[in-house]
Structure formats: C-alpha cells, structure tokens
Amino acid sequence: MARPRAFEESEVLDRAADVFGRRGYDGSTMAELTAAMGLNSPSIYAAFGSKRGLFDAVLGRCSAREDEHWEWALTAPTAEEVVKRLLTTSPAQESSRILVHAGLAMGSENADIPAALLHRRQSAELKLRDRFEEAKRSGELPVGADASGLASYVTSVLGGLAMKAAGGAPHDDLREGAEQAMAAWRAISDVAAAASASTRGAAPAGELGRDPRRFSADTALDAAMRVFWTKGFAGASLNDLTEAMGITRPSLYAAFGNKEALFFKALDLYQSLRKDYLTEALQAPTARGVFEALLRGALRDQQAEGQPRGCLMVLNAMQGGDEAQPIRNEVLRRQAIGRDLLAARFERAKRDGDLLPTVNVEGLVRFVQSLMHGILMQGGAGASQRELEALVKSSLTMWTASAELPVSKD
C-alpha cells in the first residue's frame, strides 16, 4: 500500500509554478525548486519522477484552471459577455506565465509541449467559434459575421494579454488593452458590414538579408542569438552557447565578455537583421495603414525561412530572477521606445482627422501590441501560415471598430 505523501501537493505545485513562471523550464534549477517547495530532491523525484514530471504536474494544474475559466466564460448568456469574461478576467498570473513560457521556450527535451498547447488553443478556439455560430443563429450577431475569424481574433488578443501579463505588465495596461478590444467588439455590426470590403494582399515579403559575414565572430554571434531566441537568457546555459557557437568558454569571454554582454550584442544583431517594419509602418499615410503594416511585418517574421519562430524580445521580456533583471529591463526599455513612437503616430492621426478625437490612443496602442504579441506567440507555438494569415485578416476587419470608438471609463 502506497504511503501517504507528507506534503500538500497543491501547495507545493503552486510554489513550483512560481519558480517555473519566473524562470521558465530551462532556467529553473532543482536547487531553486527544492528551496521554493520546501522538499528535498529525493522527495520530488519520488512524487513526480523527474523535473519534467514535476513540470507536467504544474502545467496540468495551470491548464485545469484555464479550462475552468473557459468553461465559465462560454456559459455567459450573450456572445459579448463571453468575450468580456475572457478578456477582462483571467486565471492566476502564474498560470499565464507557465503557459506562455511552455509555449515559447522549450528545448529538445520538451519539444512536444508547444504542439500540445497549440492543440489546446485550437480546441478552445473551435468552442468559441461554435458559440459565435449560435449567436448568429439567434440573431445576436449579424448573419454575415465571420465566426471563425472573430474567434481567432479573440484568442489572439487573449494570448497577447497573457504574454503581457507574463512579462509583468501593470494591471492598468492590461485593463486598457482589454477595454479597447471590448470597444471593438461592441461595434461588431459595423465590422460585419466592413468585412465585405476585403483587404488586398500584402506586398511580397521582403527577405531578411544582411551583408556576408566576414569574421568567425559574426558566425558565433549569430549562433548565440538563435540560442537566446529559442531558450531565453535564463534558459540558455554557457554549455548551450559554447556548443552552438563552436567555441570554448575562454574564447567566448575574450570575444564577447560575459553572458550578459553577449546577450546585448545578440539583441543588437537581432534588431539589425529583422526588417525594421516599425519604422516602415510609421511612414504609412493612414493610421489603418500603420496597423496593417505592423501586423504584416509580424506575419513576415513568422514566415521567414531558416530562423526560429516567435520573438526574441517578447520571450526575454518575460525572463525572471535576479540574474535576468538587467536583460528584462533593457528589452522593456527598447519596447517602450516603439510604443512611444506608435502613440505619437496615432496622436498625429487624431490631429489630422484620420482618427476620431475621442479615440483613446494609449488603449489603442496596447490593443495593437496585444494583437502583435498574439501573432508572435502563436507563431512561436507552431501555428500554421494559413492560421496566422487568417488572424491578420480578421484583425484588420476589426480596425474600424477599435480605432473609431472611444473607450468608456465607467
């Protein structure tokens, strides 16, 4: 007969979730987990089998909480209330962090997890689509509404908000982004009418090119960038880096300094190699053109051959622990520059009459960021090109609503 465990499983799993949520799977050591859980390693192995077994138990607990949240949301009496429940309430922040990290930063040991989480998201999206189809049949939504596109839109916004929450975004930022998305939803009849005027295809995707590498240091830095891109700063060990770069630790230190200095050089390279679609987008003649260029730029990034999916900056904005704090601060600083530039462009659009004077620019910027983060997160989790293109299309049909309606403050 099995001996009863000398601990409360739910309590120790919540403690483990805090560690995994802050540092991700690869960045969490057994020493940190045992200290947080108040257990020794033999007890953890006896109860869960391995570190992966422990993570699976934590992930299962977080997934169950998310399932309960979705079930509750889908029982709302109206489609609008369903969306409101999904976007303005959420499970514990630790659950969001765990699920976001699990979907983006997994090594070969855990390559099955992002695909499994993508399947869960797709299943939830299908349930949401079915709920919207019911709303169409009952006359609550226009008969011409695209239920699949709307479900994709909502799950993308939800994913973007979860990613921002996982990165420690203030509650007010999340609230404004959610309110802007709800403002778009309330104008759903306008969206359905506008959907008939389908948007034209994007210009051919530009290639991500750069000058031929002249030094071996360039090759090594490119390899380091890819490690940070897939594992994050905390999850990338020196062994991971030196093996990928094909150099020894002394050579790494001599050429790049320490791990932190190497990351900042890799971050500079990442930004220089990407097509700078923010700068290009800000030159668009209309606010809607800016929005479309941003979404299609994010889409091109996820379709590029020969590079990891997801986003190095978004992933590393979520890094936890004292070691990664300078990394997170620098990534957030660079993201804030882009946010301020976008806000200034939308303010100009208001002055020019391109946006209504009642538009809440801060909320609109956070709404746009949430959609972009949703695309990047789904791309990193393995969403297909067709799914990502459909998401961009449905997001563009929402522009009229989100950009023309003021956000209620009541």
mmCIF file of C-alpha atoms in Angstrom:
data_model
loop_
_atom_site.group_PDB
_atom_site.id
_atom_site.type_symbol
_atom_site.label_atom_id
_atom_site.label_comp_id
_atom_site.label_asym_id
_atom_site.label_seq_id
_atom_site.Cartn_x
_atom_site.Cartn_y
_atom_site.Cartn_z
ATOM 1 C CA MET A 1 0.000 0.000 0.000
ATOM 2 C CA ALA A 2 1.414 3.373 -1.003
ATOM 3 C CA ARG A 3 2.496 5.614 1.826
ATOM 4 C CA PRO A 4 0.638 8.955 2.040
ATOM 5 C CA ARG A 5 2.649 11.956 0.950
ATOM 6 C CA ALA A 6 3.989 14.100 3.764
ATOM 7 C CA PHE A 7 3.037 17.326 1.966
ATOM 8 C CA GLU A 8 0.069 19.043 0.399
ATOM 9 C CA GLU A 9 0.502 18.549 -3.352
ATOM 10 C CA SER A 10 -1.481 21.596 -4.438
ATOM 11 C CA GLU A 11 0.608 23.823 -2.188
ATOM 12 C CA VAL A 12 3.991 22.590 -3.409
ATOM 13 C CA LEU A 13 2.844 22.694 -7.047
ATOM 14 C CA ASP A 14 1.864 26.334 -6.626
ATOM 15 C CA ARG A 15 5.318 27.046 -5.226
ATOM 16 C CA ALA A 16 6.934 25.247 -8.144
ATOM 17 C CA ALA A 17 4.681 27.198 -10.526
ATOM 18 C CA ASP A 18 6.094 30.439 -9.152
ATOM 19 C CA VAL A 19 9.651 29.299 -9.994
ATOM 20 C CA PHE A 20 8.761 27.970 -13.448
ATOM 21 C CA GLY A 21 6.676 31.081 -14.131
ATOM 22 C CA ARG A 22 9.547 33.438 -13.371
ATOM 23 C CA ARG A 23 12.385 31.484 -14.948
ATOM 24 C CA GLY A 24 10.830 29.089 -17.442
ATOM 25 C CA TYR A 25 11.573 25.364 -17.558
ATOM 26 C CA ASP A 26 15.165 25.551 -18.789
ATOM 27 C CA GLY A 27 16.053 28.403 -16.436
ATOM 28 C CA SER A 28 14.736 26.670 -13.300
ATOM 29 C CA THR A 29 17.250 24.563 -11.373
ATOM 30 C CA MET A 30 16.429 21.736 -9.000
ATOM 31 C CA ALA A 31 18.111 23.728 -6.219
ATOM 32 C CA GLU A 32 15.661 26.604 -6.764
ATOM 33 C CA LEU A 33 12.715 24.227 -6.940
ATOM 34 C CA THR A 34 13.605 22.317 -3.787
ATOM 35 C CA ALA A 35 14.144 25.585 -1.889
ATOM 36 C CA ALA A 36 10.811 27.009 -3.031
ATOM 37 C CA MET A 37 8.857 23.795 -2.474
ATOM 38 C CA GLY A 38 10.399 23.026 0.914
ATOM 39 C CA LEU A 39 11.262 19.495 -0.246
ATOM 40 C CA ASN A 40 14.489 17.690 -0.966
ATOM 41 C CA SER A 41 15.326 16.232 -4.365
ATOM 42 C CA PRO A 42 14.563 12.596 -3.408
ATOM 43 C CA SER A 43 11.083 13.633 -2.281
ATOM 44 C CA ILE A 44 10.439 15.446 -5.559
ATOM 45 C CA TYR A 45 11.687 12.525 -7.639
ATOM 46 C CA ALA A 46 9.652 10.076 -5.566
ATOM 47 C CA ALA A 47 6.487 12.109 -6.038
ATOM 48 C CA PHE A 48 6.883 13.298 -9.646
ATOM 49 C CA GLY A 49 9.584 11.102 -11.213
ATOM 50 C CA SER A 50 11.732 13.865 -12.679
ATOM 51 C CA LYS A 51 11.963 17.592 -13.227
ATOM 52 C CA ARG A 52 9.890 17.117 -16.386
ATOM 53 C CA GLY A 53 7.343 15.130 -14.393
ATOM 54 C CA LEU A 54 7.100 17.982 -11.903
ATOM 55 C CA PHE A 55 6.666 20.481 -14.727
ATOM 56 C CA ASP A 56 3.954 18.334 -16.294
ATOM 57 C CA ALA A 57 2.101 18.300 -12.964
ATOM 58 C CA VAL A 58 2.381 22.077 -12.694
ATOM 59 C CA LEU A 59 1.326 22.517 -16.317
ATOM 60 C CA GLY A 60 -1.653 20.232 -15.769
ATOM 61 C CA ARG A 61 -2.748 22.279 -12.766
ATOM 62 C CA CYS A 62 -2.449 25.539 -14.727
ATOM 63 C CA SER A 63 -4.250 24.045 -17.725
ATOM 64 C CA ALA A 64 -7.089 22.874 -15.488
ATOM 65 C CA ARG A 65 -7.501 26.394 -14.148
ATOM 66 C CA GLU A 66 -7.589 27.764 -17.686
ATOM 67 C CA ASP A 67 -10.150 25.120 -18.718
ATOM 68 C CA GLU A 68 -12.380 26.117 -15.797
ATOM 69 C CA HIS A 69 -12.057 29.767 -16.827
ATOM 70 C CA TRP A 70 -13.071 28.986 -20.421
ATOM 71 C CA GLU A 71 -16.000 26.813 -19.331
ATOM 72 C CA TRP A 72 -17.251 29.624 -17.122
ATOM 73 C CA ALA A 73 -16.828 32.201 -19.892
ATOM 74 C CA LEU A 74 -18.649 30.115 -22.501
ATOM 75 C CA THR A 75 -21.707 29.807 -20.245
ATOM 76 C CA ALA A 76 -22.276 33.582 -20.380
ATOM 77 C CA PRO A 77 -25.751 34.490 -21.676
ATOM 78 C CA THR A 78 -24.513 36.612 -24.588
ATOM 79 C CA ALA A 79 -21.573 36.490 -27.009
ATOM 80 C CA GLU A 80 -20.432 39.899 -25.792
ATOM 81 C CA GLU A 81 -20.431 38.678 -22.202
ATOM 82 C CA VAL A 82 -18.393 35.622 -23.286
ATOM 83 C CA VAL A 83 -15.755 37.918 -24.779
ATOM 84 C CA LYS A 84 -15.834 40.204 -21.753
ATOM 85 C CA ARG A 85 -15.283 37.292 -19.373
ATOM 86 C CA LEU A 86 -12.360 36.007 -21.446
ATOM 87 C CA LEU A 87 -10.615 39.344 -21.883
ATOM 88 C CA THR A 88 -11.247 41.137 -18.619
ATOM 89 C CA THR A 89 -10.883 38.259 -16.162
ATOM 90 C CA SER A 90 -8.237 35.557 -16.113
ATOM 91 C CA PRO A 91 -6.792 32.734 -14.024
ATOM 92 C CA ALA A 92 -3.881 33.456 -11.692
ATOM 93 C CA GLN A 93 -0.952 35.297 -13.265
ATOM 94 C CA GLU A 94 1.306 32.327 -12.503
ATOM 95 C CA SER A 95 -0.850 30.196 -14.812
ATOM 96 C CA SER A 96 -0.430 32.712 -17.633
ATOM 97 C CA ARG A 97 3.311 32.767 -17.136
ATOM 98 C CA ILE A 98 3.598 28.984 -17.105
ATOM 99 C CA LEU A 99 1.522 28.539 -20.251
ATOM 100 C CA VAL A 100 3.323 31.319 -22.139
ATOM 101 C CA HIS A 101 6.777 30.033 -21.177
ATOM 102 C CA ALA A 102 5.763 26.465 -22.014
ATOM 103 C CA GLY A 103 4.572 27.511 -25.457
ATOM 104 C CA LEU A 104 7.665 29.522 -26.363
ATOM 105 C CA ALA A 105 10.835 28.417 -24.592
ATOM 106 C CA MET A 106 11.257 24.669 -24.812
ATOM 107 C CA GLY A 107 14.367 22.680 -25.596
ATOM 108 C CA SER A 108 14.543 19.325 -27.352
ATOM 109 C CA GLU A 109 13.618 17.562 -24.099
ATOM 110 C CA ASN A 110 10.216 19.250 -24.200
ATOM 111 C CA ALA A 111 9.595 19.678 -27.917
ATOM 112 C CA ASP A 112 6.172 18.037 -27.577
ATOM 113 C CA ILE A 113 4.755 20.652 -25.210
ATOM 114 C CA PRO A 114 4.321 23.661 -27.564
ATOM 115 C CA ALA A 115 2.461 21.453 -30.056
ATOM 116 C CA ALA A 116 0.205 20.126 -27.298
ATOM 117 C CA LEU A 117 -0.559 23.638 -26.075
ATOM 118 C CA LEU A 118 -1.259 24.776 -29.637
ATOM 119 C CA HIS A 119 -3.759 21.912 -29.958
ATOM 120 C CA ARG A 120 -5.424 23.056 -26.712
ATOM 121 C CA ARG A 121 -5.672 26.621 -28.031
ATOM 122 C CA GLN A 122 -7.151 25.418 -31.308
ATOM 123 C CA SER A 123 -9.730 23.313 -29.446
ATOM 124 C CA ALA A 124 -10.713 26.298 -27.312
ATOM 125 C CA GLU A 125 -10.959 28.465 -30.418
ATOM 126 C CA LEU A 126 -13.293 25.945 -32.058
ATOM 127 C CA LYS A 127 -15.564 26.041 -28.999
ATOM 128 C CA LEU A 128 -15.600 29.823 -29.205
ATOM 129 C CA ARG A 129 -16.394 29.674 -32.922
ATOM 130 C CA ASP A 130 -19.322 27.354 -32.205
ATOM 131 C CA ARG A 131 -20.581 29.770 -29.553
ATOM 132 C CA PHE A 132 -20.467 32.617 -32.064
ATOM 133 C CA GLU A 133 -22.298 30.493 -34.638
ATOM 134 C CA GLU A 134 -25.057 30.023 -32.059
ATOM 135 C CA ALA A 135 -25.138 33.791 -31.576
ATOM 136 C CA LYS A 136 -25.564 34.226 -35.350
ATOM 137 C CA ARG A 137 -28.456 31.787 -35.461
ATOM 138 C CA SER A 138 -30.180 33.545 -32.584
ATOM 139 C CA GLY A 139 -29.771 36.945 -34.252
ATOM 140 C CA GLU A 140 -27.400 38.235 -31.579
ATOM 141 C CA LEU A 141 -24.597 38.536 -34.147
ATOM 142 C CA PRO A 142 -25.089 39.605 -37.785
ATOM 143 C CA VAL A 143 -25.673 36.713 -40.146
ATOM 144 C CA GLY A 144 -22.652 37.839 -42.171
ATOM 145 C CA ALA A 145 -20.266 37.793 -39.202
ATOM 146 C CA ASP A 146 -17.208 35.562 -39.658
ATOM 147 C CA ALA A 147 -17.428 33.346 -36.575
ATOM 148 C CA SER A 148 -14.056 31.678 -37.239
ATOM 149 C CA GLY A 149 -12.300 34.992 -37.778
ATOM 150 C CA LEU A 150 -13.848 36.514 -34.679
ATOM 151 C CA ALA A 151 -12.840 33.514 -32.554
ATOM 152 C CA SER A 152 -9.295 33.773 -33.888
ATOM 153 C CA TYR A 153 -9.280 37.489 -33.113
ATOM 154 C CA VAL A 154 -10.426 36.970 -29.515
ATOM 155 C CA THR A 155 -7.933 34.180 -28.809
ATOM 156 C CA SER A 156 -5.133 36.267 -30.288
ATOM 157 C CA VAL A 157 -5.975 39.265 -28.095
ATOM 158 C CA LEU A 158 -6.257 36.921 -25.133
ATOM 159 C CA GLY A 159 -2.860 35.419 -25.941
ATOM 160 C CA GLY A 160 -1.285 38.843 -26.295
ATOM 161 C CA LEU A 161 -2.709 39.964 -22.958
ATOM 162 C CA ALA A 162 -1.453 36.761 -21.332
ATOM 163 C CA MET A 163 2.003 37.417 -22.732
ATOM 164 C CA LYS A 164 1.982 40.971 -21.399
ATOM 165 C CA ALA A 165 0.802 39.685 -18.009
ATOM 166 C CA ALA A 166 3.569 37.094 -18.012
ATOM 167 C CA GLY A 167 6.034 39.922 -18.629
ATOM 168 C CA GLY A 168 4.770 41.771 -15.557
ATOM 169 C CA ALA A 169 2.691 44.459 -17.307
ATOM 170 C CA PRO A 170 0.788 46.680 -14.831
ATOM 171 C CA HIS A 171 -2.866 45.857 -14.300
ATOM 172 C CA ASP A 172 -3.945 49.221 -15.761
ATOM 173 C CA ASP A 173 -2.112 48.455 -19.020
ATOM 174 C CA LEU A 174 -3.876 45.120 -19.306
ATOM 175 C CA ARG A 175 -7.223 46.681 -18.462
ATOM 176 C CA GLU A 176 -6.892 49.374 -21.141
ATOM 177 C CA GLY A 177 -5.902 46.819 -23.771
ATOM 178 C CA ALA A 178 -8.889 44.649 -22.846
ATOM 179 C CA GLU A 179 -11.268 47.625 -22.855
ATOM 180 C CA GLN A 180 -10.110 48.656 -26.309
ATOM 181 C CA ALA A 181 -10.723 45.128 -27.569
ATOM 182 C CA MET A 182 -14.190 45.200 -25.997
ATOM 183 C CA ALA A 183 -14.886 48.544 -27.673
ATOM 184 C CA ALA A 184 -14.153 46.864 -30.988
ATOM 185 C CA TRP A 185 -16.471 44.019 -30.103
ATOM 186 C CA ARG A 186 -19.345 46.364 -29.309
ATOM 187 C CA ALA A 187 -19.141 47.677 -32.849
ATOM 188 C CA ILE A 188 -19.471 44.196 -34.283
ATOM 189 C CA SER A 189 -22.293 45.184 -36.632
ATOM 190 C CA ASP A 190 -20.004 47.757 -38.247
ATOM 191 C CA VAL A 191 -17.285 45.121 -38.516
ATOM 192 C CA ALA A 192 -19.595 42.654 -40.246
ATOM 193 C CA ALA A 193 -20.584 45.318 -42.751
ATOM 194 C CA ALA A 194 -16.971 46.286 -43.376
ATOM 195 C CA ALA A 195 -15.886 42.661 -43.799
ATOM 196 C CA SER A 196 -17.340 42.568 -47.312
ATOM 197 C CA ALA A 197 -14.710 45.089 -48.391
ATOM 198 C CA SER A 198 -11.888 42.594 -48.063
ATOM 199 C CA THR A 199 -8.379 43.929 -47.746
ATOM 200 C CA ARG A 200 -5.890 43.393 -50.509
ATOM 201 C CA GLY A 201 -2.936 41.080 -50.114
ATOM 202 C CA ALA A 202 0.273 42.270 -48.646
ATOM 203 C CA ALA A 203 3.213 43.257 -50.712
ATOM 204 C CA PRO A 204 5.666 40.427 -51.285
ATOM 205 C CA ALA A 205 7.556 39.714 -48.134
ATOM 206 C CA GLY A 206 10.978 41.293 -48.014
ATOM 207 C CA GLU A 207 13.868 39.000 -47.412
ATOM 208 C CA LEU A 208 15.751 39.177 -44.168
ATOM 209 C CA GLY A 209 19.190 39.848 -45.557
ATOM 210 C CA ARG A 210 22.460 41.254 -44.364
ATOM 211 C CA ASP A 211 25.996 41.686 -45.525
ATOM 212 C CA PRO A 212 28.022 38.492 -45.853
ATOM 213 C CA ARG A 213 29.715 37.605 -42.593
ATOM 214 C CA ARG A 214 33.392 38.389 -42.724
ATOM 215 C CA PHE A 215 34.618 37.107 -39.368
ATOM 216 C CA SER A 216 34.103 33.947 -37.401
ATOM 217 C CA ALA A 217 32.876 36.151 -34.551
ATOM 218 C CA ASP A 218 29.868 37.007 -36.715
ATOM 219 C CA THR A 219 29.047 33.330 -37.140
ATOM 220 C CA ALA A 220 29.407 32.722 -33.415
ATOM 221 C CA LEU A 221 27.224 35.703 -32.528
ATOM 222 C CA ASP A 222 24.542 34.575 -34.961
ATOM 223 C CA ALA A 223 24.512 31.158 -33.288
ATOM 224 C CA ALA A 224 24.275 32.742 -29.827
ATOM 225 C CA MET A 225 21.383 34.897 -30.984
ATOM 226 C CA ARG A 226 19.450 31.788 -32.036
ATOM 227 C CA VAL A 227 20.043 30.133 -28.663
ATOM 228 C CA PHE A 228 18.726 33.205 -26.820
ATOM 229 C CA TRP A 229 15.841 33.354 -29.299
ATOM 230 C CA THR A 230 14.687 29.805 -28.553
ATOM 231 C CA LYS A 231 15.694 29.347 -24.898
ATOM 232 C CA GLY A 232 15.683 32.859 -23.476
ATOM 233 C CA PHE A 233 18.513 34.363 -21.424
ATOM 234 C CA ALA A 234 17.770 32.399 -18.252
ATOM 235 C CA GLY A 235 17.298 29.125 -20.104
ATOM 236 C CA ALA A 236 20.485 29.411 -22.157
ATOM 237 C CA SER A 237 23.406 27.825 -20.314
ATOM 238 C CA LEU A 238 27.036 28.552 -21.122
ATOM 239 C CA ASN A 239 27.296 24.993 -22.410
ATOM 240 C CA ASP A 240 24.352 25.645 -24.769
ATOM 241 C CA LEU A 241 26.030 28.800 -26.020
ATOM 242 C CA THR A 242 29.565 27.475 -26.474
ATOM 243 C CA GLU A 243 28.307 24.322 -28.194
ATOM 244 C CA ALA A 244 26.160 26.317 -30.636
ATOM 245 C CA MET A 245 28.890 28.900 -31.230
ATOM 246 C CA GLY A 246 31.602 26.276 -31.718
ATOM 247 C CA ILE A 247 33.996 27.989 -29.297
ATOM 248 C CA THR A 248 35.360 27.442 -25.812
ATOM 249 C CA ARG A 249 34.398 29.444 -22.748
ATOM 250 C CA PRO A 250 37.717 31.358 -22.705
ATOM 251 C CA SER A 251 37.144 32.306 -26.354
ATOM 252 C CA LEU A 252 33.594 33.443 -25.534
ATOM 253 C CA TYR A 253 34.813 35.648 -22.697
ATOM 254 C CA ALA A 254 37.673 37.032 -24.787
ATOM 255 C CA ALA A 255 35.474 37.909 -27.758
ATOM 256 C CA PHE A 256 32.219 38.986 -26.090
ATOM 257 C CA GLY A 257 32.757 39.465 -22.354
ATOM 258 C CA ASN A 258 30.293 37.710 -20.056
ATOM 259 C CA LYS A 259 26.937 36.089 -20.828
ATOM 260 C CA GLU A 260 25.041 39.344 -20.281
ATOM 261 C CA ALA A 261 27.299 41.276 -22.666
ATOM 262 C CA LEU A 262 26.915 38.503 -25.221
ATOM 263 C CA PHE A 263 23.128 38.753 -24.951
ATOM 264 C CA PHE A 264 23.143 42.515 -25.567
ATOM 265 C CA LYS A 265 25.306 42.029 -28.672
ATOM 266 C CA ALA A 266 22.919 39.289 -29.826
ATOM 267 C CA LEU A 267 19.970 41.617 -29.194
ATOM 268 C CA ASP A 268 21.608 44.319 -31.320
ATOM 269 C CA LEU A 269 22.150 41.761 -34.086
ATOM 270 C CA TYR A 270 18.553 40.564 -33.832
ATOM 271 C CA GLN A 271 17.194 44.074 -34.270
ATOM 272 C CA SER A 272 19.538 44.815 -37.169
ATOM 273 C CA LEU A 273 18.688 41.607 -39.033
ATOM 274 C CA ARG A 274 14.955 41.905 -38.756
ATOM 275 C CA LYS A 275 13.255 44.003 -41.346
ATOM 276 C CA ASP A 276 12.524 47.168 -39.399
ATOM 277 C CA TYR A 277 8.820 47.083 -40.068
ATOM 278 C CA LEU A 278 8.047 49.506 -37.234
ATOM 279 C CA THR A 279 9.983 52.290 -38.944
ATOM 280 C CA GLU A 280 8.416 51.351 -42.278
ATOM 281 C CA ALA A 281 4.927 51.122 -40.782
ATOM 282 C CA LEU A 282 5.132 54.562 -39.182
ATOM 283 C CA GLN A 283 5.565 56.061 -42.666
ATOM 284 C CA ALA A 284 2.182 54.732 -43.835
ATOM 285 C CA PRO A 285 -0.167 57.586 -44.844
ATOM 286 C CA THR A 286 -3.039 56.458 -42.595
ATOM 287 C CA ALA A 287 -3.385 55.032 -39.091
ATOM 288 C CA ARG A 288 -5.004 51.935 -40.555
ATOM 289 C CA GLY A 289 -2.048 51.595 -42.914
ATOM 290 C CA VAL A 290 0.277 51.719 -39.900
ATOM 291 C CA PHE A 291 -1.751 48.974 -38.214
ATOM 292 C CA GLU A 292 -1.761 46.766 -41.302
ATOM 293 C CA ALA A 293 1.977 47.213 -41.899
ATOM 294 C CA LEU A 294 2.717 46.218 -38.295
ATOM 295 C CA LEU A 295 0.606 43.070 -38.482
ATOM 296 C CA ARG A 296 2.011 42.027 -41.834
ATOM 297 C CA GLY A 297 5.549 42.734 -40.632
ATOM 298 C CA ALA A 298 4.980 40.436 -37.667
ATOM 299 C CA LEU A 299 3.497 37.848 -40.051
ATOM 300 C CA ARG A 300 6.558 38.028 -42.349
ATOM 301 C CA ASP A 301 8.804 37.421 -39.359
ATOM 302 C CA GLN A 302 6.929 34.210 -38.574
ATOM 303 C CA GLN A 303 7.098 33.026 -42.189
ATOM 304 C CA ALA A 304 10.802 33.678 -42.778
ATOM 305 C CA GLU A 305 12.825 30.631 -43.761
ATOM 306 C CA GLY A 306 15.760 29.440 -41.719
ATOM 307 C CA GLN A 307 15.076 31.314 -38.489
ATOM 308 C CA PRO A 308 13.344 30.461 -35.209
ATOM 309 C CA ARG A 309 9.727 31.469 -34.803
ATOM 310 C CA GLY A 310 8.377 33.663 -32.044
ATOM 311 C CA CYS A 311 10.204 36.808 -30.958
ATOM 312 C CA LEU A 312 13.482 37.109 -29.072
ATOM 313 C CA MET A 313 12.413 40.379 -27.460
ATOM 314 C CA VAL A 314 8.983 39.196 -26.351
ATOM 315 C CA LEU A 315 10.423 35.988 -24.912
ATOM 316 C CA ASN A 316 13.150 37.775 -22.969
ATOM 317 C CA ALA A 317 10.798 40.474 -21.673
ATOM 318 C CA MET A 318 9.338 37.674 -19.528
ATOM 319 C CA GLN A 319 12.619 36.493 -18.014
ATOM 320 C CA GLY A 320 12.507 36.222 -14.238
ATOM 321 C CA GLY A 321 15.086 36.011 -11.457
ATOM 322 C CA ASP A 322 17.746 38.439 -10.322
ATOM 323 C CA GLU A 323 20.240 37.318 -12.963
ATOM 324 C CA ALA A 324 17.868 38.207 -15.798
ATOM 325 C CA GLN A 325 16.615 41.528 -14.378
ATOM 326 C CA PRO A 326 19.060 43.693 -16.431
ATOM 327 C CA ILE A 327 18.022 41.723 -19.526
ATOM 328 C CA ARG A 328 14.345 42.271 -18.895
ATOM 329 C CA ASN A 329 14.863 45.967 -18.137
ATOM 330 C CA GLU A 330 16.764 46.558 -21.375
ATOM 331 C CA VAL A 331 14.271 44.669 -23.532
ATOM 332 C CA LEU A 332 11.355 46.546 -21.939
ATOM 333 C CA ARG A 333 13.200 49.838 -22.486
ATOM 334 C CA ARG A 334 13.564 49.104 -26.192
ATOM 335 C CA GLN A 335 9.938 48.000 -26.445
ATOM 336 C CA ALA A 336 8.848 51.241 -24.764
ATOM 337 C CA ILE A 337 10.599 53.241 -27.475
ATOM 338 C CA GLY A 338 8.478 51.527 -30.124
ATOM 339 C CA ARG A 339 5.334 52.007 -28.037
ATOM 340 C CA ASP A 340 6.007 55.741 -27.683
ATOM 341 C CA LEU A 341 6.651 56.117 -31.412
ATOM 342 C CA LEU A 342 3.377 54.361 -32.210
ATOM 343 C CA ALA A 343 1.467 56.529 -29.740
ATOM 344 C CA ALA A 344 2.945 59.677 -31.290
ATOM 345 C CA ARG A 345 1.905 58.485 -34.771
ATOM 346 C CA PHE A 346 -1.685 57.857 -33.624
ATOM 347 C CA GLU A 347 -1.794 61.253 -31.892
ATOM 348 C CA ARG A 348 -0.787 62.831 -35.205
ATOM 349 C CA ALA A 349 -3.564 60.869 -36.894
ATOM 350 C CA LYS A 350 -6.042 62.406 -34.432
ATOM 351 C CA ARG A 351 -4.774 65.914 -35.186
ATOM 352 C CA ASP A 352 -5.028 65.240 -38.927
ATOM 353 C CA GLY A 353 -8.580 63.947 -38.609
ATOM 354 C CA ASP A 354 -7.579 60.398 -39.617
ATOM 355 C CA LEU A 355 -8.741 59.135 -36.200
ATOM 356 C CA LEU A 356 -11.695 60.473 -34.258
ATOM 357 C CA PRO A 357 -10.776 62.943 -31.483
ATOM 358 C CA THR A 358 -12.461 60.636 -28.965
ATOM 359 C CA VAL A 359 -10.009 57.776 -29.580
ATOM 360 C CA ASN A 360 -8.065 56.660 -26.514
ATOM 361 C CA VAL A 361 -4.564 56.474 -28.005
ATOM 362 C CA GLU A 362 -2.973 54.652 -25.067
ATOM 363 C CA GLY A 363 -5.656 51.981 -25.167
ATOM 364 C CA LEU A 364 -5.372 51.699 -28.957
ATOM 365 C CA VAL A 365 -1.594 51.222 -28.762
ATOM 366 C CA ARG A 366 -1.961 48.485 -26.156
ATOM 367 C CA PHE A 367 -4.671 46.855 -28.254
ATOM 368 C CA VAL A 368 -2.358 46.818 -31.291
ATOM 369 C CA GLN A 369 0.519 45.473 -29.188
ATOM 370 C CA SER A 370 -1.675 42.703 -27.808
ATOM 371 C CA LEU A 371 -2.593 41.593 -31.322
ATOM 372 C CA MET A 372 1.049 41.650 -32.448
ATOM 373 C CA HIS A 373 2.144 39.699 -29.380
ATOM 374 C CA GLY A 374 -0.643 37.218 -30.052
ATOM 375 C CA ILE A 375 0.654 36.650 -33.589
ATOM 376 C CA LEU A 376 4.208 36.215 -32.310
ATOM 377 C CA MET A 377 3.134 33.873 -29.535
ATOM 378 C CA GLN A 378 1.035 31.712 -31.858
ATOM 379 C CA GLY A 379 3.834 31.695 -34.419
ATOM 380 C CA GLY A 380 6.309 30.607 -31.759
ATOM 381 C CA ALA A 381 3.910 27.863 -30.646
ATOM 382 C CA GLY A 382 3.737 26.460 -34.186
ATOM 383 C CA ALA A 383 0.583 27.961 -35.718
ATOM 384 C CA SER A 384 0.432 27.374 -39.477
ATOM 385 C CA GLN A 385 0.886 30.072 -42.097
ATOM 386 C CA ARG A 386 -2.797 29.770 -43.002
ATOM 387 C CA GLU A 387 -3.835 30.298 -39.384
ATOM 388 C CA LEU A 388 -1.592 33.334 -38.986
ATOM 389 C CA GLU A 389 -2.785 34.895 -42.249
ATOM 390 C CA ALA A 390 -6.411 34.347 -41.200
ATOM 391 C CA LEU A 391 -5.634 36.025 -37.892
ATOM 392 C CA VAL A 392 -4.186 39.077 -39.634
ATOM 393 C CA LYS A 393 -7.217 39.287 -41.927
ATOM 394 C CA SER A 394 -9.716 39.073 -39.062
ATOM 395 C CA SER A 395 -7.724 41.639 -37.083
ATOM 396 C CA LEU A 396 -7.847 44.079 -39.987
ATOM 397 C CA THR A 397 -11.627 43.795 -40.152
ATOM 398 C CA MET A 398 -11.703 44.887 -36.505
ATOM 399 C CA TRP A 399 -9.770 48.093 -37.151
ATOM 400 C CA THR A 400 -12.798 50.251 -37.852
ATOM 401 C CA ALA A 401 -14.360 49.384 -34.535
ATOM 402 C CA SER A 402 -11.283 49.639 -32.361
ATOM 403 C CA ALA A 403 -9.998 52.855 -33.934
ATOM 404 C CA GLU A 404 -13.235 54.783 -34.158
ATOM 405 C CA LEU A 405 -14.870 54.090 -30.803
ATOM 406 C CA PRO A 406 -13.813 55.854 -27.600
ATOM 407 C CA VAL A 407 -13.176 53.640 -24.580
ATOM 408 C CA SER A 408 -15.756 54.003 -21.840
ATOM 409 C CA LYS A 409 -14.297 54.793 -18.420
ATOM 410 C CA ASP A 410 -17.304 53.679 -16.395
#
